[in-house]
Coordinates of N, CA and C in Angstrom, one line a residue:
M1 N -117.0 -121.7 119.3 CA -115.6 -121.5 119.5 C -114.9 -121.1 118.2
Q2 N -115.4 -121.7 117.3 CA -114.8 -121.3 116.0 C -115.0 -119.8 115.7
I3 N -116.2 -119.4 116.0 CA -116.5 -118.0 115.8 C -115.6 -117.2 116.6
A4 N -115.4 -117.6 117.8 CA -114.6 -116.8 118.7 C -113.1 -116.8 118.2
F5 N -112.8 -118.0 117.6 CA -111.4 -118.1 117.1 C -111.3 -117.2 115.9
L6 N -112.3 -117.2 115.1 CA -112.3 -116.4 113.9 C -112.3 -114.9 114.3
N7 N -113.1 -114.6 115.2 CA -113.1 -113.2 115.7 C -111.8 -112.8 116.3
S8 N -111.2 -113.8 117.0 CA -109.9 -113.5 117.6 C -108.9 -113.3 116.5
T9 N -109.0 -114.1 115.4 CA -108.0 -114.1 114.3 C -108.2 -112.8 113.6
K10 N -109.5 -112.4 113.4 CA -109.8 -111.2 112.7 C -109.2 -110.0 113.5
N11 N -109.4 -110.1 114.7 CA -108.9 -109.0 115.6 C -107.4 -109.0 115.5
Q12 N -106.8 -110.1 115.4 CA -105.3 -110.2 115.4 C -104.8 -109.6 114.0
V13 N -105.6 -110.0 112.9 CA -105.3 -109.5 111.6 C -105.4 -108.0 111.6
K14 N -106.5 -107.5 112.1 CA -106.8 -106.1 112.2 C -105.7 -105.4 113.0
Q15 N -105.3 -106.1 114.1 CA -104.3 -105.5 114.9 C -103.0 -105.5 114.2
R16 N -102.6 -106.5 113.4 CA -101.4 -106.6 112.6 C -101.5 -105.5 111.5
E17 N -102.6 -105.4 110.9 CA -102.7 -104.4 109.8 C -102.5 -103.0 110.4
A18 N -103.1 -102.8 111.6 CA -103.0 -101.5 112.3 C -101.5 -101.3 112.6
D19 N -100.8 -102.4 113.1 CA -99.4 -102.3 113.4 C -98.6 -102.0 112.2
I20 N -98.9 -102.7 111.1 CA -98.2 -102.4 109.9 C -98.4 -101.0 109.4
E21 N -99.7 -100.6 109.5 CA -100.0 -99.2 109.1 C -99.2 -98.2 110.0
L22 N -99.2 -98.5 111.3 CA -98.5 -97.6 112.2 C -97.0 -97.6 111.9
R23 N -96.5 -98.8 111.6 CA -95.1 -98.9 111.3 C -94.8 -98.0 110.0
G24 N -95.7 -98.1 109.0 CA -95.5 -97.4 107.8 C -95.6 -95.8 108.1
E25 N -96.6 -95.5 108.9 CA -96.7 -94.1 109.3 C -95.5 -93.6 110.1
R26 N -95.0 -94.5 111.0 CA -93.8 -94.2 111.8 C -92.6 -94.1 110.9
S27 N -92.5 -95.0 109.9 CA -91.4 -94.9 109.0 C -91.5 -93.6 108.2
N28 N -92.7 -93.3 107.7 CA -92.9 -92.1 107.0 C -92.6 -90.9 107.8
L29 N -93.0 -90.9 109.1 CA -92.7 -89.8 110.0 C -91.2 -89.7 110.3
R30 N -90.5 -90.8 110.4 CA -89.1 -90.8 110.6 C -88.4 -90.2 109.4
R31 N -88.8 -90.6 108.2 CA -88.2 -90.1 106.9 C -88.5 -88.6 106.9
E32 N -89.7 -88.2 107.1 CA -90.1 -86.8 107.1 C -89.3 -86.0 108.2
H33 N -89.2 -86.6 109.3 CA -88.5 -86.0 110.4 C -87.0 -85.8 110.0
T34 N -86.4 -86.9 109.4 CA -85.0 -86.8 109.0 C -84.9 -85.8 107.9
R35 N -85.8 -85.8 107.0 CA -85.8 -84.8 105.9 C -85.9 -83.4 106.5
T36 N -86.8 -83.2 107.4 CA -87.0 -81.9 108.1 C -85.7 -81.5 108.8
I37 N -85.1 -82.4 109.5 CA -83.9 -82.1 110.2 C -82.8 -81.8 109.3
D38 N -82.7 -82.5 108.1 CA -81.6 -82.2 107.1 C -81.9 -80.8 106.6
E39 N -83.1 -80.5 106.3 CA -83.5 -79.1 105.8 C -83.1 -78.0 106.8
L40 N -83.4 -78.3 108.0 CA -83.1 -77.4 109.1 C -81.5 -77.2 109.2
K41 N -80.8 -78.4 109.1 CA -79.4 -78.3 109.2 C -78.8 -77.4 108.0
R42 N -79.3 -77.7 106.8 CA -78.9 -76.9 105.7 C -79.2 -75.4 105.9
A43 N -80.4 -75.2 106.4 CA -80.8 -73.8 106.6 C -79.9 -73.1 107.7
L44 N -79.6 -73.9 108.7 CA -78.7 -73.4 109.8 C -77.3 -73.2 109.2
E45 N -76.8 -74.1 108.4 CA -75.5 -73.9 107.7 C -75.5 -72.6 106.9
E46 N -76.6 -72.4 106.1 CA -76.7 -71.2 105.2 C -76.8 -70.0 106.1
V47 N -77.5 -70.0 107.2 CA -77.6 -68.9 108.1 C -76.2 -68.6 108.7
S48 N -75.5 -69.7 109.1 CA -74.2 -69.5 109.7 C -73.3 -68.9 108.6
I49 N -73.3 -69.3 107.4 CA -72.5 -68.7 106.3 C -72.9 -67.3 106.1
Q50 N -74.2 -67.0 106.1 CA -74.6 -65.6 106.0 C -74.2 -64.8 107.1
E51 N -74.3 -65.4 108.3 CA -73.9 -64.6 109.5 C -72.4 -64.3 109.5
S52 N -71.6 -65.3 109.0 CA -70.1 -65.1 108.9 C -69.9 -64.0 107.9
G53 N -70.6 -64.0 106.8 CA -70.4 -63.0 105.7 C -70.9 -61.6 106.3
A54 N -72.0 -61.6 107.0 CA -72.4 -60.4 107.6 C -71.4 -59.8 108.6
R55 N -70.9 -60.7 109.4 CA -69.9 -60.3 110.4 C -68.6 -59.7 109.7
A56 N -68.2 -60.4 108.6 CA -67.1 -59.9 107.9 C -67.4 -58.5 107.3
Q57 N -68.6 -58.4 106.7 CA -69.0 -57.1 106.2 C -69.0 -56.0 107.3
V58 N -69.6 -56.4 108.4 CA -69.6 -55.4 109.5 C -68.2 -55.0 110.0
E59 N -67.3 -56.0 110.1 CA -66.0 -55.7 110.5 C -65.3 -54.8 109.4
N60 N -65.5 -55.1 108.1 CA -65.0 -54.3 107.0 C -65.5 -52.9 107.1
L61 N -66.8 -52.8 107.3 CA -67.4 -51.5 107.4 C -66.9 -50.7 108.6
V62 N -66.7 -51.4 109.7 CA -66.1 -50.7 110.9 C -64.7 -50.2 110.6
R63 N -63.9 -51.1 109.9 CA -62.5 -50.6 109.5 C -62.6 -49.5 108.5
Q64 N -63.5 -49.5 107.6 CA -63.6 -48.4 106.6 C -64.1 -47.2 107.3
Q65 N -65.0 -47.3 108.3 CA -65.5 -46.1 109.0 C -64.3 -45.5 109.8
A66 N -63.5 -46.4 110.4 CA -62.4 -45.9 111.2 C -61.4 -45.2 110.3
T67 N -61.1 -45.8 109.1 CA -60.2 -45.2 108.1 C -60.8 -43.8 107.7
F68 N -62.1 -43.8 107.4 CA -62.7 -42.6 107.0 C -62.7 -41.5 108.1
D69 N -62.9 -41.9 109.3 CA -62.8 -41.0 110.4 C -61.4 -40.4 110.5
I70 N -60.4 -41.2 110.4 CA -59.0 -40.7 110.5 C -58.7 -39.8 109.3
E71 N -59.1 -40.2 108.1 CA -58.9 -39.3 106.9 C -59.7 -38.0 107.1
S72 N -60.9 -38.1 107.6 CA -61.7 -36.9 107.8 C -61.1 -36.0 108.8
K73 N -60.6 -36.5 109.8 CA -59.9 -35.7 110.8 C -58.6 -35.1 110.3
T74 N -57.9 -35.9 109.5 CA -56.6 -35.4 108.9 C -57.0 -34.3 107.9
S75 N -58.0 -34.5 107.1 CA -58.4 -33.5 106.1 C -58.9 -32.3 106.8
A76 N -59.7 -32.4 107.9 CA -60.1 -31.2 108.6 C -59.0 -30.4 109.2
D77 N -58.0 -31.1 109.7 CA -56.8 -30.5 110.2 C -56.0 -29.8 109.1
R78 N -55.9 -30.4 108.0 CA -55.2 -29.8 106.8 C -56.0 -28.6 106.3
I79 N -57.3 -28.7 106.3 CA -58.1 -27.6 105.8 C -57.9 -26.4 106.8
H80 N -57.9 -26.7 108.1 CA -57.7 -25.6 109.1 C -56.4 -25.0 108.9
A81 N -55.4 -25.8 108.7 CA -54.0 -25.3 108.5 C -53.9 -24.4 107.2
L82 N -54.6 -24.9 106.2 CA -54.5 -24.2 104.9 C -55.3 -22.8 105.0
K83 N -56.4 -22.8 105.8 CA -57.1 -21.6 106.0 C -56.3 -20.6 106.8
E84 N -55.6 -21.1 107.8 CA -54.7 -20.2 108.5 C -53.6 -19.7 107.6
E85 N -53.0 -20.5 106.8 CA -52.0 -20.1 105.8 C -52.5 -19.1 104.8
I86 N -53.7 -19.3 104.4 CA -54.4 -18.3 103.4 C -54.5 -17.0 104.1
E87 N -55.0 -17.0 105.4 CA -55.1 -15.8 106.1 C -53.8 -15.0 106.3
R88 N -52.7 -15.8 106.6 CA -51.4 -15.2 106.8 C -51.0 -14.6 105.5
Q89 N -51.2 -15.3 104.4 CA -50.8 -14.8 103.1 C -51.6 -13.6 102.7
R90 N -52.9 -13.6 103.0 CA -53.7 -12.4 102.8 C -53.2 -11.2 103.5
R91 N -52.8 -11.4 104.8 CA -52.3 -10.3 105.5 C -50.9 -9.8 104.9
R92 N -50.1 -10.8 104.5 CA -48.8 -10.5 103.9 C -49.0 -9.7 102.6
I93 N -50.0 -10.1 101.8 CA -50.3 -9.5 100.5 C -50.7 -8.0 100.8
Q94 N -51.6 -7.8 101.9 CA -52.0 -6.5 102.2 C -50.8 -5.6 102.6
V95 N -49.9 -6.2 103.4 CA -48.7 -5.4 103.8 C -47.9 -5.1 102.5
L96 N -47.7 -6.1 101.6 CA -46.9 -5.8 100.4 C -47.6 -4.8 99.5
Q97 N -48.9 -4.9 99.4 CA -49.6 -3.9 98.6 C -49.5 -2.5 99.1
Q98 N -49.5 -2.4 100.5 CA -49.3 -1.1 101.1 C -47.9 -0.6 100.8
E99 N -46.9 -1.5 101.0 CA -45.6 -1.1 100.7 C -45.4 -0.7 99.3
S100 N -46.0 -1.5 98.4 CA -45.9 -1.1 97.0 C -46.6 0.2 96.7
A101 N -47.7 0.5 97.3 CA -48.4 1.8 97.1 C -47.5 2.9 97.6
D102 N -46.9 2.7 98.8 CA -46.0 3.7 99.4 C -44.8 3.9 98.4
K103 N -44.3 2.8 97.9 CA -43.1 3.0 97.0 C -43.5 3.7 95.7
E104 N -44.7 3.4 95.3 CA -45.2 4.0 94.0 C -45.4 5.5 94.3
V105 N -45.9 5.9 95.4 CA -46.0 7.4 95.8 C -44.6 8.0 95.8
K106 N -43.7 7.3 96.5 CA -42.3 7.8 96.6 C -41.7 7.9 95.2
L107 N -41.9 6.9 94.3 CA -41.4 6.9 93.0 C -41.9 8.1 92.2
V108 N -43.2 8.4 92.4 CA -43.8 9.5 91.7 C -43.2 10.8 92.2
Q109 N -43.0 10.9 93.5 CA -42.4 12.1 94.1 C -40.9 12.2 93.6
L110 N -40.2 11.1 93.6 CA -38.8 11.2 93.1 C -38.8 11.6 91.6
N111 N -39.7 11.1 90.8 CA -39.8 11.5 89.4 C -40.0 12.9 89.3
K112 N -40.9 13.5 90.1 CA -41.2 14.9 90.0 C -40.0 15.7 90.5
Q113 N -39.3 15.2 91.5 CA -38.1 15.9 92.0 C -37.0 15.8 90.9
H114 N -36.9 14.7 90.2 CA -36.0 14.5 89.2 C -36.3 15.5 88.0
Q115 N -37.5 15.6 87.7 CA -37.9 16.5 86.6 C -37.6 18.0 87.0
R116 N -37.9 18.3 88.3 CA -37.5 19.7 88.8 C -36.0 19.9 88.7
D117 N -35.3 18.9 89.1 CA -33.8 19.0 89.1 C -33.3 19.1 87.7
K118 N -33.9 18.4 86.7 CA -33.5 18.6 85.3 C -33.8 20.0 84.8
E119 N -35.0 20.5 85.2 CA -35.3 21.9 84.8 C -34.4 22.9 85.5
D120 N -34.0 22.6 86.8 CA -33.0 23.5 87.4 C -31.7 23.4 86.7
L121 N -31.3 22.2 86.3 CA -30.0 22.0 85.6 C -30.0 22.7 84.3
E122 N -31.2 22.6 83.6 CA -31.3 23.3 82.3 C -31.2 24.8 82.5
G123 N -31.8 25.3 83.6 CA -31.7 26.7 83.9 C -30.3 27.1 84.2
M124 N -29.7 26.3 85.0 CA -28.3 26.6 85.4 C -27.4 26.5 84.2
N125 N -27.6 25.5 83.3 CA -26.8 25.5 82.1 C -27.0 26.7 81.2
T126 N -28.2 27.1 81.2 CA -28.5 28.3 80.4 C -27.8 29.5 81.0
A127 N -27.9 29.7 82.3 CA -27.3 30.8 83.0 C -25.8 30.7 82.8
L128 N -25.2 29.5 82.9 CA -23.8 29.3 82.7 C -23.4 29.7 81.3
D129 N -24.2 29.2 80.3 CA -23.9 29.6 78.9 C -23.9 31.1 78.8
S130 N -24.9 31.8 79.4 CA -25.1 33.2 79.4 C -23.9 33.9 80.0
K131 N -23.4 33.4 81.1 CA -22.3 34.0 81.8 C -21.0 33.8 81.0
Q132 N -20.9 32.6 80.4 CA -19.7 32.3 79.6 C -19.7 33.3 78.4
M133 N -20.9 33.5 77.8 CA -20.9 34.4 76.7 C -20.6 35.8 77.1
E134 N -21.1 36.2 78.3 CA -20.8 37.5 78.8 C -19.3 37.7 79.1
L135 N -18.7 36.6 79.6 CA -17.3 36.6 79.9 C -16.5 36.8 78.6
E136 N -16.9 36.0 77.6 CA -16.2 36.1 76.3 C -16.3 37.5 75.7
L137 N -17.5 38.1 75.9 CA -17.7 39.4 75.4 C -16.8 40.4 76.1
L138 N -16.8 40.2 77.4 CA -15.9 41.1 78.2 C -14.4 40.9 77.8
K139 N -14.1 39.7 77.6 CA -12.7 39.4 77.2 C -12.4 40.1 75.9
R140 N -13.3 40.0 75.0 CA -13.1 40.7 73.7 C -13.0 42.2 73.8
N141 N -13.9 42.7 74.7 CA -13.9 44.2 74.9 C -12.6 44.6 75.6
L142 N -12.0 43.8 76.5 CA -10.8 44.2 77.2 C -9.6 43.7 76.4
G143 N -9.8 42.9 75.4 CA -8.6 42.4 74.7 C -7.8 41.4 75.4
V144 N -8.4 40.6 76.2 CA -7.7 39.6 77.0 C -7.8 38.3 76.3
R145 N -6.7 37.6 76.2 CA -6.7 36.3 75.6 C -6.6 35.2 76.7
G146 N -7.2 34.1 76.5 CA -7.2 33.0 77.5 C -8.6 32.9 78.2
T147 N -8.7 31.8 78.8 CA -10.0 31.5 79.4 C -10.1 31.6 80.9
A148 N -8.9 31.8 81.5 CA -8.9 31.7 83.0 C -9.3 33.1 83.5
A149 N -10.2 33.1 84.4 CA -10.7 34.3 85.0 C -9.6 34.9 85.9
A150 N -8.7 34.0 86.4 CA -7.6 34.5 87.2 C -6.7 35.5 86.4
E151 N -6.6 35.3 85.2 CA -5.8 36.3 84.4 C -6.4 37.6 84.3
I152 N -7.7 37.6 84.2 CA -8.5 38.9 84.2 C -8.3 39.6 85.5
C153 N -8.4 38.9 86.6 CA -8.4 39.5 87.9 C -7.0 39.6 88.5
A154 N -6.0 39.5 87.7 CA -4.6 39.6 88.3 C -4.4 41.0 88.8
D155 N -5.0 42.0 88.2 CA -4.9 43.4 88.6 C -6.1 43.7 89.4
P156 N -6.0 44.1 90.7 CA -7.3 44.3 91.4 C -8.1 45.5 90.8
C157 N -7.5 46.4 90.2 CA -8.2 47.5 89.6 C -9.1 47.1 88.5
T158 N -8.5 46.1 87.7 CA -9.3 45.6 86.6 C -10.5 44.9 87.1
C159 N -10.4 44.1 88.1 CA -11.5 43.3 88.7 C -12.6 44.3 89.1
V160 N -12.2 45.4 89.7 CA -13.2 46.4 90.2 C -13.9 46.9 89.0
N161 N -13.1 47.3 87.9 CA -13.6 47.8 86.7 C -14.6 46.9 86.1
L162 N -14.2 45.6 86.1 CA -15.1 44.5 85.5 C -16.4 44.5 86.3
A163 N -16.2 44.6 87.6 CA -17.4 44.6 88.4 C -18.3 45.7 88.1
D164 N -17.7 47.0 87.9 CA -18.5 48.2 87.5 C -19.1 48.0 86.2
A165 N -18.3 47.4 85.2 CA -18.8 47.2 83.9 C -20.0 46.2 83.9
D166 N -19.9 45.3 84.8 CA -21.0 44.3 84.9 C -22.2 44.9 85.3
G167 N -22.2 45.9 86.2 CA -23.3 46.5 86.9 C -23.8 47.6 86.1

């Protein structure tokens, strides 16, 4: 019996040792489990923070893209309007250049006409000087004083004679 008692006690001791060992393992597993849960919580918090940051970045990028799209559209409209304005100005410049060329031609023609008129005037002045000299010569020959032609032609016979003397 004693042996049975000893065996029973040994078994109880082994059982208790196994229980103690299991409790230690369980305690270690709980600590490890708690540590793992804490690590997972920290990782989850970090991922949540990163997700919030990523969402904020995405929202910011979406706002920037919308702003860019609006500015791009506005710029495209402005460019289109400026191109139309440039084309209108080009056409206006062509019209003005044509008008300028026409006026230049007209100016050259007017200068030529003016030169001809000056030459004609010089010719007429020369002819007038010649006639005045002829008149003075006739006056001297006839002995008439004064410059009025009416005095010479007061007598119709004299005017006829002057006409004959002229020819």
